[in-house]
Coordinates of N, CA, C and O in Angstrom, one line a residue:
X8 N 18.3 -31.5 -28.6 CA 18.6 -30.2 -28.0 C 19.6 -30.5 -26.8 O 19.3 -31.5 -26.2
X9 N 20.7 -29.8 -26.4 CA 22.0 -29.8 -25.9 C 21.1 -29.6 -24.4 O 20.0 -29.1 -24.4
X10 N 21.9 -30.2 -23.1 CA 21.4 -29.6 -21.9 C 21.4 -28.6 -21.4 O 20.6 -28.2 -20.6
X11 N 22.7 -27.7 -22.0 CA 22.5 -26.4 -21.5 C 21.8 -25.4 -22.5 O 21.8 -24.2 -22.1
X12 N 21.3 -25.8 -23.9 CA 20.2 -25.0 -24.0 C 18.7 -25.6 -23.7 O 17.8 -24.9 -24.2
X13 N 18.3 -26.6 -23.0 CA 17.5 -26.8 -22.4 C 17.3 -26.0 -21.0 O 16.3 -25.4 -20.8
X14 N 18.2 -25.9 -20.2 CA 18.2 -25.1 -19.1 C 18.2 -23.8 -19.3 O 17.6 -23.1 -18.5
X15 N 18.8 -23.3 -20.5 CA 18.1 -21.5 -20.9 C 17.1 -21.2 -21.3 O 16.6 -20.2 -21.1
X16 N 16.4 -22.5 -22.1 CA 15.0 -22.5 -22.6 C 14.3 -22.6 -21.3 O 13.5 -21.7 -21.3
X17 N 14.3 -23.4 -19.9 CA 13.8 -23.2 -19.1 C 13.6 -22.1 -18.0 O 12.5 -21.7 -17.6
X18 N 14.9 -21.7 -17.5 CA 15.2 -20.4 -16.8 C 14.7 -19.2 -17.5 O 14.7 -18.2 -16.8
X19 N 14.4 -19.1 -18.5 CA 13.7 -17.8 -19.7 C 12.2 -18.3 -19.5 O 11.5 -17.3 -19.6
X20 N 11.2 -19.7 -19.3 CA 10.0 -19.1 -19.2 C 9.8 -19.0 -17.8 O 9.0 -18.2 -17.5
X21 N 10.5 -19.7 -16.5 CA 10.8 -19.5 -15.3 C 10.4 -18.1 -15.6 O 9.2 -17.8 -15.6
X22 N 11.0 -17.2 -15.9 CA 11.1 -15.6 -15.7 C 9.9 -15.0 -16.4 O 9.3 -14.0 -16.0
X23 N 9.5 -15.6 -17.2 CA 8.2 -14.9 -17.9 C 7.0 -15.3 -17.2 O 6.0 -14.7 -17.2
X24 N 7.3 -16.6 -16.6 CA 5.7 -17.4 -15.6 C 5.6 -16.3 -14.5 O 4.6 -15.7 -14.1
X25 N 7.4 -16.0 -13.8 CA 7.4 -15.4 -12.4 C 7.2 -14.1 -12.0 O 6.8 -13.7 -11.0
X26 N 7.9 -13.2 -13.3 CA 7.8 -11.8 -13.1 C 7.2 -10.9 -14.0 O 7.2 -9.7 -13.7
X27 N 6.2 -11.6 -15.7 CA 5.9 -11.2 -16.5 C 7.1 -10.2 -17.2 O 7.0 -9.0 -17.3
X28 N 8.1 -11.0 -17.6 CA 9.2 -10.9 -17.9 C 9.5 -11.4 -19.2 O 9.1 -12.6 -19.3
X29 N 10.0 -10.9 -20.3 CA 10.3 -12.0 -21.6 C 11.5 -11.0 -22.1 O 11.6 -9.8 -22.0
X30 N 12.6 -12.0 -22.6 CA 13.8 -11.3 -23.0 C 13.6 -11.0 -24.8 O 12.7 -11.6 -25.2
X31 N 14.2 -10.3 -25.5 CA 14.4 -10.0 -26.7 C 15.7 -9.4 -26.9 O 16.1 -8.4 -26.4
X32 N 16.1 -10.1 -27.6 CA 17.9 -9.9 -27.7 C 18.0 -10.3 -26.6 O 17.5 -11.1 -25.8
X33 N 19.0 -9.0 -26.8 CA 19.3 -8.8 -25.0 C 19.3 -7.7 -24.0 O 20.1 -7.2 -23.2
X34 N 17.6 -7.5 -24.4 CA 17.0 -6.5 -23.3 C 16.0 -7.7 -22.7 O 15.6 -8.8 -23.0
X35 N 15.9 -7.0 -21.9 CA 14.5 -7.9 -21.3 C 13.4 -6.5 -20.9 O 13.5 -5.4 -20.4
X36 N 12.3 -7.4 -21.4 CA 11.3 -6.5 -21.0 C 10.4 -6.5 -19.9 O 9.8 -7.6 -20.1
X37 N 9.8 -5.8 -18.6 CA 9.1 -6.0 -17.5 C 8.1 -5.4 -18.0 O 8.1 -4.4 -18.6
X38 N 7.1 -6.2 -17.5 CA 5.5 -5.2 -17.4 C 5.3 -5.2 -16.0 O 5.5 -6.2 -15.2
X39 N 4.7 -3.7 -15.7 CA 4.3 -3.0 -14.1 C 3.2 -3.8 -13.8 O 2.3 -4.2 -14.6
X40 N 3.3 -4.0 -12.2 CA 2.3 -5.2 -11.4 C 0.9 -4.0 -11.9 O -0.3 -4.3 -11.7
X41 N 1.2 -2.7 -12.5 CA 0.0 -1.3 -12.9 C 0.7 -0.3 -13.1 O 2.0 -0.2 -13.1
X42 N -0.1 0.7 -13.5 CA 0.1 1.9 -14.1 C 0.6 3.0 -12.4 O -0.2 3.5 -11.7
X43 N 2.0 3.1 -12.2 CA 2.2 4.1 -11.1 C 1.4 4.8 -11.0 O 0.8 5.4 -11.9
X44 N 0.9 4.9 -9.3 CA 0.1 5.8 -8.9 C 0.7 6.7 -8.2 O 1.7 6.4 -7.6
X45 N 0.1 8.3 -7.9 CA 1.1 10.0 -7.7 C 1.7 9.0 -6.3 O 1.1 8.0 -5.8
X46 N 2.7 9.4 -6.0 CA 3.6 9.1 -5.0 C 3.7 8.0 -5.2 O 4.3 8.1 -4.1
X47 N 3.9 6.6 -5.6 CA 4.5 5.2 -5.6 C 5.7 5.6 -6.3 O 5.7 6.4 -7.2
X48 N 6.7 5.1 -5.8 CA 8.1 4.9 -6.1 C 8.1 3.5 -6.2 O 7.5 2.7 -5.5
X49 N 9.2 3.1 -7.8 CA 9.3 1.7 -8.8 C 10.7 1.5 -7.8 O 11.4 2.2 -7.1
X50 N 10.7 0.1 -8.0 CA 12.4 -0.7 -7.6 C 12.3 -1.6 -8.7 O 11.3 -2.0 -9.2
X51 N 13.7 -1.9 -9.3 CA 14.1 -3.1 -10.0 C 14.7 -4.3 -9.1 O 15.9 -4.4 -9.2
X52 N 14.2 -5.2 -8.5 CA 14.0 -6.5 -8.1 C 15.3 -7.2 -8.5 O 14.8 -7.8 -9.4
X53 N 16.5 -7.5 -8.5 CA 17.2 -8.1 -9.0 C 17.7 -9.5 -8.5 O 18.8 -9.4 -7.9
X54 N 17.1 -10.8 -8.7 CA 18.0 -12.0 -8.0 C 19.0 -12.6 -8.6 O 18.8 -13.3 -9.5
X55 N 20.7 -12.3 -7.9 CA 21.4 -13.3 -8.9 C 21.8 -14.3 -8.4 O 21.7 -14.5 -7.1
X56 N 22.3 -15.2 -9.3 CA 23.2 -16.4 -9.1 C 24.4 -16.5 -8.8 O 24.9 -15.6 -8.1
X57 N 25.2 -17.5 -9.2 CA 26.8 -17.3 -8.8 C 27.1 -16.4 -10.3 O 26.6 -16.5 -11.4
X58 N 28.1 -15.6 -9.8 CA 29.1 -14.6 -10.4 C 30.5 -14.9 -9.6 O 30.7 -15.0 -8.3
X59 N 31.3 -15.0 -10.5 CA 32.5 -14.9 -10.7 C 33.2 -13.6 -10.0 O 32.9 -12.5 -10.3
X60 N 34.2 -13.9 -9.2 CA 34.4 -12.8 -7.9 C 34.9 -11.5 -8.9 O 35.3 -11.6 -10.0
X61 N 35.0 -10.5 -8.4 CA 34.8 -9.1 -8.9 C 34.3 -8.5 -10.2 O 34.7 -7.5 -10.7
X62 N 33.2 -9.5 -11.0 CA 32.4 -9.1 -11.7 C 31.2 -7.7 -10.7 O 31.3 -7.4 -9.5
X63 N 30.1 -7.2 -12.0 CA 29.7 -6.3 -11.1 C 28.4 -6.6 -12.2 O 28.7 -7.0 -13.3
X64 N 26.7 -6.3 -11.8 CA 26.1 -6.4 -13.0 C 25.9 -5.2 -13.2 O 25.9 -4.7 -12.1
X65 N 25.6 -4.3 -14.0 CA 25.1 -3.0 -14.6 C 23.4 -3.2 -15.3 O 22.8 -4.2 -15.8
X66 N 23.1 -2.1 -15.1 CA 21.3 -2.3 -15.1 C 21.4 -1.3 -16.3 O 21.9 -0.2 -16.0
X67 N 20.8 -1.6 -17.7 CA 20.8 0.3 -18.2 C 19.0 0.3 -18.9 O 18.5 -0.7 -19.1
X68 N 18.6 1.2 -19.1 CA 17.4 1.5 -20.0 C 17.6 0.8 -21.6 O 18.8 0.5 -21.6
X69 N 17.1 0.5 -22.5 CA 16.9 0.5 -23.9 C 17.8 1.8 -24.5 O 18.7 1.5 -25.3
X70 N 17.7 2.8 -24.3 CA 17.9 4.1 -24.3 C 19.8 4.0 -23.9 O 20.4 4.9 -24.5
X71 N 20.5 3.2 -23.3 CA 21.8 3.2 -22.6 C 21.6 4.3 -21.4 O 22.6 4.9 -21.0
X72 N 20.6 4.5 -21.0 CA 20.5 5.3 -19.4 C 20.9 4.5 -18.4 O 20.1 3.7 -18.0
X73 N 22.1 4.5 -17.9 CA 22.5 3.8 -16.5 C 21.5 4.0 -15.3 O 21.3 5.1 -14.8
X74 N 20.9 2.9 -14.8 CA 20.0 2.7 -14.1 C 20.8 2.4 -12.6 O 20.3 2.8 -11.6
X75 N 22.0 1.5 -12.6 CA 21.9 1.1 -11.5 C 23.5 -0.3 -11.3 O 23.5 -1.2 -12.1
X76 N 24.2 -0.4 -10.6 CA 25.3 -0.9 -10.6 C 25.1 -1.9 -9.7 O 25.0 -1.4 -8.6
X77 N 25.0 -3.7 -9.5 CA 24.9 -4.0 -8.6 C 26.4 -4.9 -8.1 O 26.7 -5.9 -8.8
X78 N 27.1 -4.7 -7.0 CA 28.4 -5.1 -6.7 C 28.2 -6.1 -5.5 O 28.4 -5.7 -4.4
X79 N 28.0 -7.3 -5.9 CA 28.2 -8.1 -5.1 C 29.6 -8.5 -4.2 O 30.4 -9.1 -4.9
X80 N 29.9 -8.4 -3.1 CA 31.1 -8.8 -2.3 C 31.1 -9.6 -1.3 O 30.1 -9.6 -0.7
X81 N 32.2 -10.5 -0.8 CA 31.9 -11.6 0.2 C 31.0 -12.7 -0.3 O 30.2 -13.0 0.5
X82 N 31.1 -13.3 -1.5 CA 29.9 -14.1 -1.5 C 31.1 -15.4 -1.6 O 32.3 -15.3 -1.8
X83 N 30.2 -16.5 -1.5 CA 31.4 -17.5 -1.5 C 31.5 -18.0 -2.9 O 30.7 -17.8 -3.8
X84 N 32.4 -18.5 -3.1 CA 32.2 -19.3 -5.1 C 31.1 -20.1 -5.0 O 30.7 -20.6 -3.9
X85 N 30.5 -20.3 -6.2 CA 29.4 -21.2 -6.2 C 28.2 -20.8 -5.7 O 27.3 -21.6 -6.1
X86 N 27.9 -19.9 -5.1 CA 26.7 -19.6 -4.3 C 25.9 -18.1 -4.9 O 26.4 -17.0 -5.3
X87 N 24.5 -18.7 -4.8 CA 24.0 -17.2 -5.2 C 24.5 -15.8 -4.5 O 24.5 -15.6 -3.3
X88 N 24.8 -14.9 -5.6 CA 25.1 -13.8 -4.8 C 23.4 -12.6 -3.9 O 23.5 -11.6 -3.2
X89 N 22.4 -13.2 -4.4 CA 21.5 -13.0 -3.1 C 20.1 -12.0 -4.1 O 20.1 -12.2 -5.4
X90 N 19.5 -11.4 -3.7 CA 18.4 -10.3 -4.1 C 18.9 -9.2 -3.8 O 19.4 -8.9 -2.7
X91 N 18.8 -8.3 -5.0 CA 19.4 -6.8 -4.7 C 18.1 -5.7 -4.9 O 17.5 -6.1 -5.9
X92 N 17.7 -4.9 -4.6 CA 16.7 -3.9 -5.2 C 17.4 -2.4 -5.0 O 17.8 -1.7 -4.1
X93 N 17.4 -2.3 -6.4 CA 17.4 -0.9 -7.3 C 16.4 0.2 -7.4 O 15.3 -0.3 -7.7
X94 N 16.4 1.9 -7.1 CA 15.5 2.2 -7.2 C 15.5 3.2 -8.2 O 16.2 4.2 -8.2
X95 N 14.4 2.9 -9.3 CA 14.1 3.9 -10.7 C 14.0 4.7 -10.8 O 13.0 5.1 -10.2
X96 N 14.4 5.3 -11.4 CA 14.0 7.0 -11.9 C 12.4 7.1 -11.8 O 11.7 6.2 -12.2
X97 N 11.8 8.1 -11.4 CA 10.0 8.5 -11.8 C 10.4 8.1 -13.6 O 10.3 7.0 -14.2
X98 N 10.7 9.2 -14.0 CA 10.6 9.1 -15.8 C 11.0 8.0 -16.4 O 10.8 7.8 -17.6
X99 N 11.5 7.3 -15.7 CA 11.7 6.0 -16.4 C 10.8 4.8 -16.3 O 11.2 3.7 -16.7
X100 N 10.1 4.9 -15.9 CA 8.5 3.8 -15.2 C 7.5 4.6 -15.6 O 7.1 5.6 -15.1
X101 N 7.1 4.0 -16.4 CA 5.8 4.7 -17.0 C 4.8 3.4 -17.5 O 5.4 2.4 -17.6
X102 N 3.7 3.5 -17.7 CA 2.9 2.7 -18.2 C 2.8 1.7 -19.2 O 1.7 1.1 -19.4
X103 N 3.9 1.6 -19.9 CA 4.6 0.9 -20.8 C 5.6 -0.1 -20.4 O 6.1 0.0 -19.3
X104 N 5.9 -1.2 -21.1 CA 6.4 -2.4 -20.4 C 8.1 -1.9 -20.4 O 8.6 -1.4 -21.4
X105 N 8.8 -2.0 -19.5 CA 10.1 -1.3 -19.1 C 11.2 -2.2 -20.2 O 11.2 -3.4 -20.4
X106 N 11.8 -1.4 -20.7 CA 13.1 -2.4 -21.3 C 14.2 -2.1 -20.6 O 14.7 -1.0 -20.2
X107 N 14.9 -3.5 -20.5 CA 16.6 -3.0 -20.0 C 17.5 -4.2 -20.3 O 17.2 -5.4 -20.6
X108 N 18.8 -3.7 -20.2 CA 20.2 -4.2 -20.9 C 21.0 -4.5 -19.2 O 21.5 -3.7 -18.3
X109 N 20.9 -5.8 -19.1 CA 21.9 -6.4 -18.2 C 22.5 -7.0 -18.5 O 22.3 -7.9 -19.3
X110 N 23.7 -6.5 -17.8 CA 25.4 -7.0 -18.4 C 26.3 -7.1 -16.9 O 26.2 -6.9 -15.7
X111 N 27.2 -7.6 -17.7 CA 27.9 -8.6 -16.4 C 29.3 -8.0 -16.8 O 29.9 -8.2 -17.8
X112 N 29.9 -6.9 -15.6 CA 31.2 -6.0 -16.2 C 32.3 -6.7 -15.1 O 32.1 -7.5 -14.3
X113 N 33.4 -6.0 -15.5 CA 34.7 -6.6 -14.7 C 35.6 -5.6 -15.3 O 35.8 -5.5 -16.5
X114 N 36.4 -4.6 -14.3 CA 37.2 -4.1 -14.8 C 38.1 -4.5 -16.0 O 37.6 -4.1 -17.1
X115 N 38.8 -5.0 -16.0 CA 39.9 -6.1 -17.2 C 39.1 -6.7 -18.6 O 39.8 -7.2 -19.5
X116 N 37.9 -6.7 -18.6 CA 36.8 -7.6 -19.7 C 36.2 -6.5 -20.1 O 36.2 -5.4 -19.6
X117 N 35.6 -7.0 -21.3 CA 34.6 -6.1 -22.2 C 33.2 -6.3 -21.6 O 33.1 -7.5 -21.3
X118 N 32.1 -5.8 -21.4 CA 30.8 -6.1 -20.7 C 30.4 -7.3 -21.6 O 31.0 -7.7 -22.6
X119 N 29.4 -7.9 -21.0 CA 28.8 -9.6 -21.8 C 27.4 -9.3 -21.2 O 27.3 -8.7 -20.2
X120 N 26.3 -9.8 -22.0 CA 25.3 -10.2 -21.7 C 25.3 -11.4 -20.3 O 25.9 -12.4 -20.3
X121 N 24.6 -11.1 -19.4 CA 24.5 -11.8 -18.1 C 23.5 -13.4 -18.3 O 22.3 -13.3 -18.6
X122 N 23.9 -14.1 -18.2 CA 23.4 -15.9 -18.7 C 22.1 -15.6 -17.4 O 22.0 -14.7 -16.6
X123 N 21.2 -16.8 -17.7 CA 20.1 -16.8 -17.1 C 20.7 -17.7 -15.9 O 19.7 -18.3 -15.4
X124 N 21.9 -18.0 -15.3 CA 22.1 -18.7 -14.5 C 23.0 -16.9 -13.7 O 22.9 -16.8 -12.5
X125 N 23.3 -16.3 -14.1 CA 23.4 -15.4 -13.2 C 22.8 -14.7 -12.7 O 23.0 -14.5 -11.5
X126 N 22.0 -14.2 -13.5 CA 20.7 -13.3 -13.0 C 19.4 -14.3 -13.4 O 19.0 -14.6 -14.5
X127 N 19.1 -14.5 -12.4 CA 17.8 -15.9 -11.9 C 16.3 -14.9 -12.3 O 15.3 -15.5 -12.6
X128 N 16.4 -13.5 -12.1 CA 14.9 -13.1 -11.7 C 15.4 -11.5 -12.0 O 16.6 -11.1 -11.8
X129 N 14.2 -10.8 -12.7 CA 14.1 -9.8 -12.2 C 12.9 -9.0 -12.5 O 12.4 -9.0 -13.6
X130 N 12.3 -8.3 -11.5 CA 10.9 -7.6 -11.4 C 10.9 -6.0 -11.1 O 11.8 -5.4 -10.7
X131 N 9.7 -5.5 -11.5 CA 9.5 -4.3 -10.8 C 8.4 -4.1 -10.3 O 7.3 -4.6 -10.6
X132 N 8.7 -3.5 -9.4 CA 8.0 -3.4 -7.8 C 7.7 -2.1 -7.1 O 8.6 -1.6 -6.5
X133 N 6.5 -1.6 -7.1 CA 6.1 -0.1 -6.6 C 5.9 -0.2 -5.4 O 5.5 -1.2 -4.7
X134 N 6.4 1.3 -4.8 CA 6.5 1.5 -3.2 C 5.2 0.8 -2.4 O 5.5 0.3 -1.3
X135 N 3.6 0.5 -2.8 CA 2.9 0.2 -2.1 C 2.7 -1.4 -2.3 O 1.7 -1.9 -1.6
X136 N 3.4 -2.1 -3.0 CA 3.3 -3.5 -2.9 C 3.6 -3.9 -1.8 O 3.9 -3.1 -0.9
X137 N 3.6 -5.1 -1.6 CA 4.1 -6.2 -0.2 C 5.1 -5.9 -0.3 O 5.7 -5.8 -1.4
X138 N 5.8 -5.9 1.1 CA 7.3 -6.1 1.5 C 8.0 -4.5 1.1 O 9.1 -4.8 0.9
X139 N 7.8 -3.1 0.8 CA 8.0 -2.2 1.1 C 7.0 -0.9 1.4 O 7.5 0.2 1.7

């Protein structure tokens, strides 16, 4: 097995140990820390890695519902571009495990599936968890 699909094989259960996360194709699917309770508001959790300067990632539903645009700027080369949180639609967070299509756009290029070295993590996270 080559090293760099050893490091996708690893970075992919990384995500499923950390956020109960598992990809298919190329959606990835989240399961809720629970079932939304009346008034909790969801966030999509997003940690990336280095990206390539004026890429942008785009967040969409299973469905192609645009969820969410994340535009990293000022980051240096080489360095993670940081944790972003996105916040979901009510109708779209429901008690069922969330699917979504992350892609890595750039004005000039055709969108691409985002490598597990760009996007390191991603979770969802209801208004009454820790840290909001």
């Amino acid at each position: 097995m080559s090293r760099g699909l050893v490091a996708v094989v690893l970075a992919l259960a990384l995500l499923i140990a950390q956020g109960g996360c598992a990809a298919s194709r190329d959606y990835t699917s989240l399961t809720l820390p629970h079932a939304p309770k009346p008034g909790e508001r969801a966030f999509l959790e997003v940690e990336l890695g280095a990206l390539p300067s004026g890429h942008e990632v785009e967040v969409s539903s299973d469905t192609g519902r645009r969820l969410g645009v994340i535009s990293p700027h000022a980051i240096r080369p080489g360095r993670g571009a940081g944790t972003y949180t996105l916040p979901l639609p009510a109708d779209a967070v429901r008690d069922a495990p969330l699917r979504l299509r992350i892609r890595i756009t750039r004005a000039d290029t055709a969108p691409r599936e985002a490598s597990a070295d760009e996007v390191r993590g991603v979770r969802v996270i209801l208004s009454g968890d820790e840290g909001h």
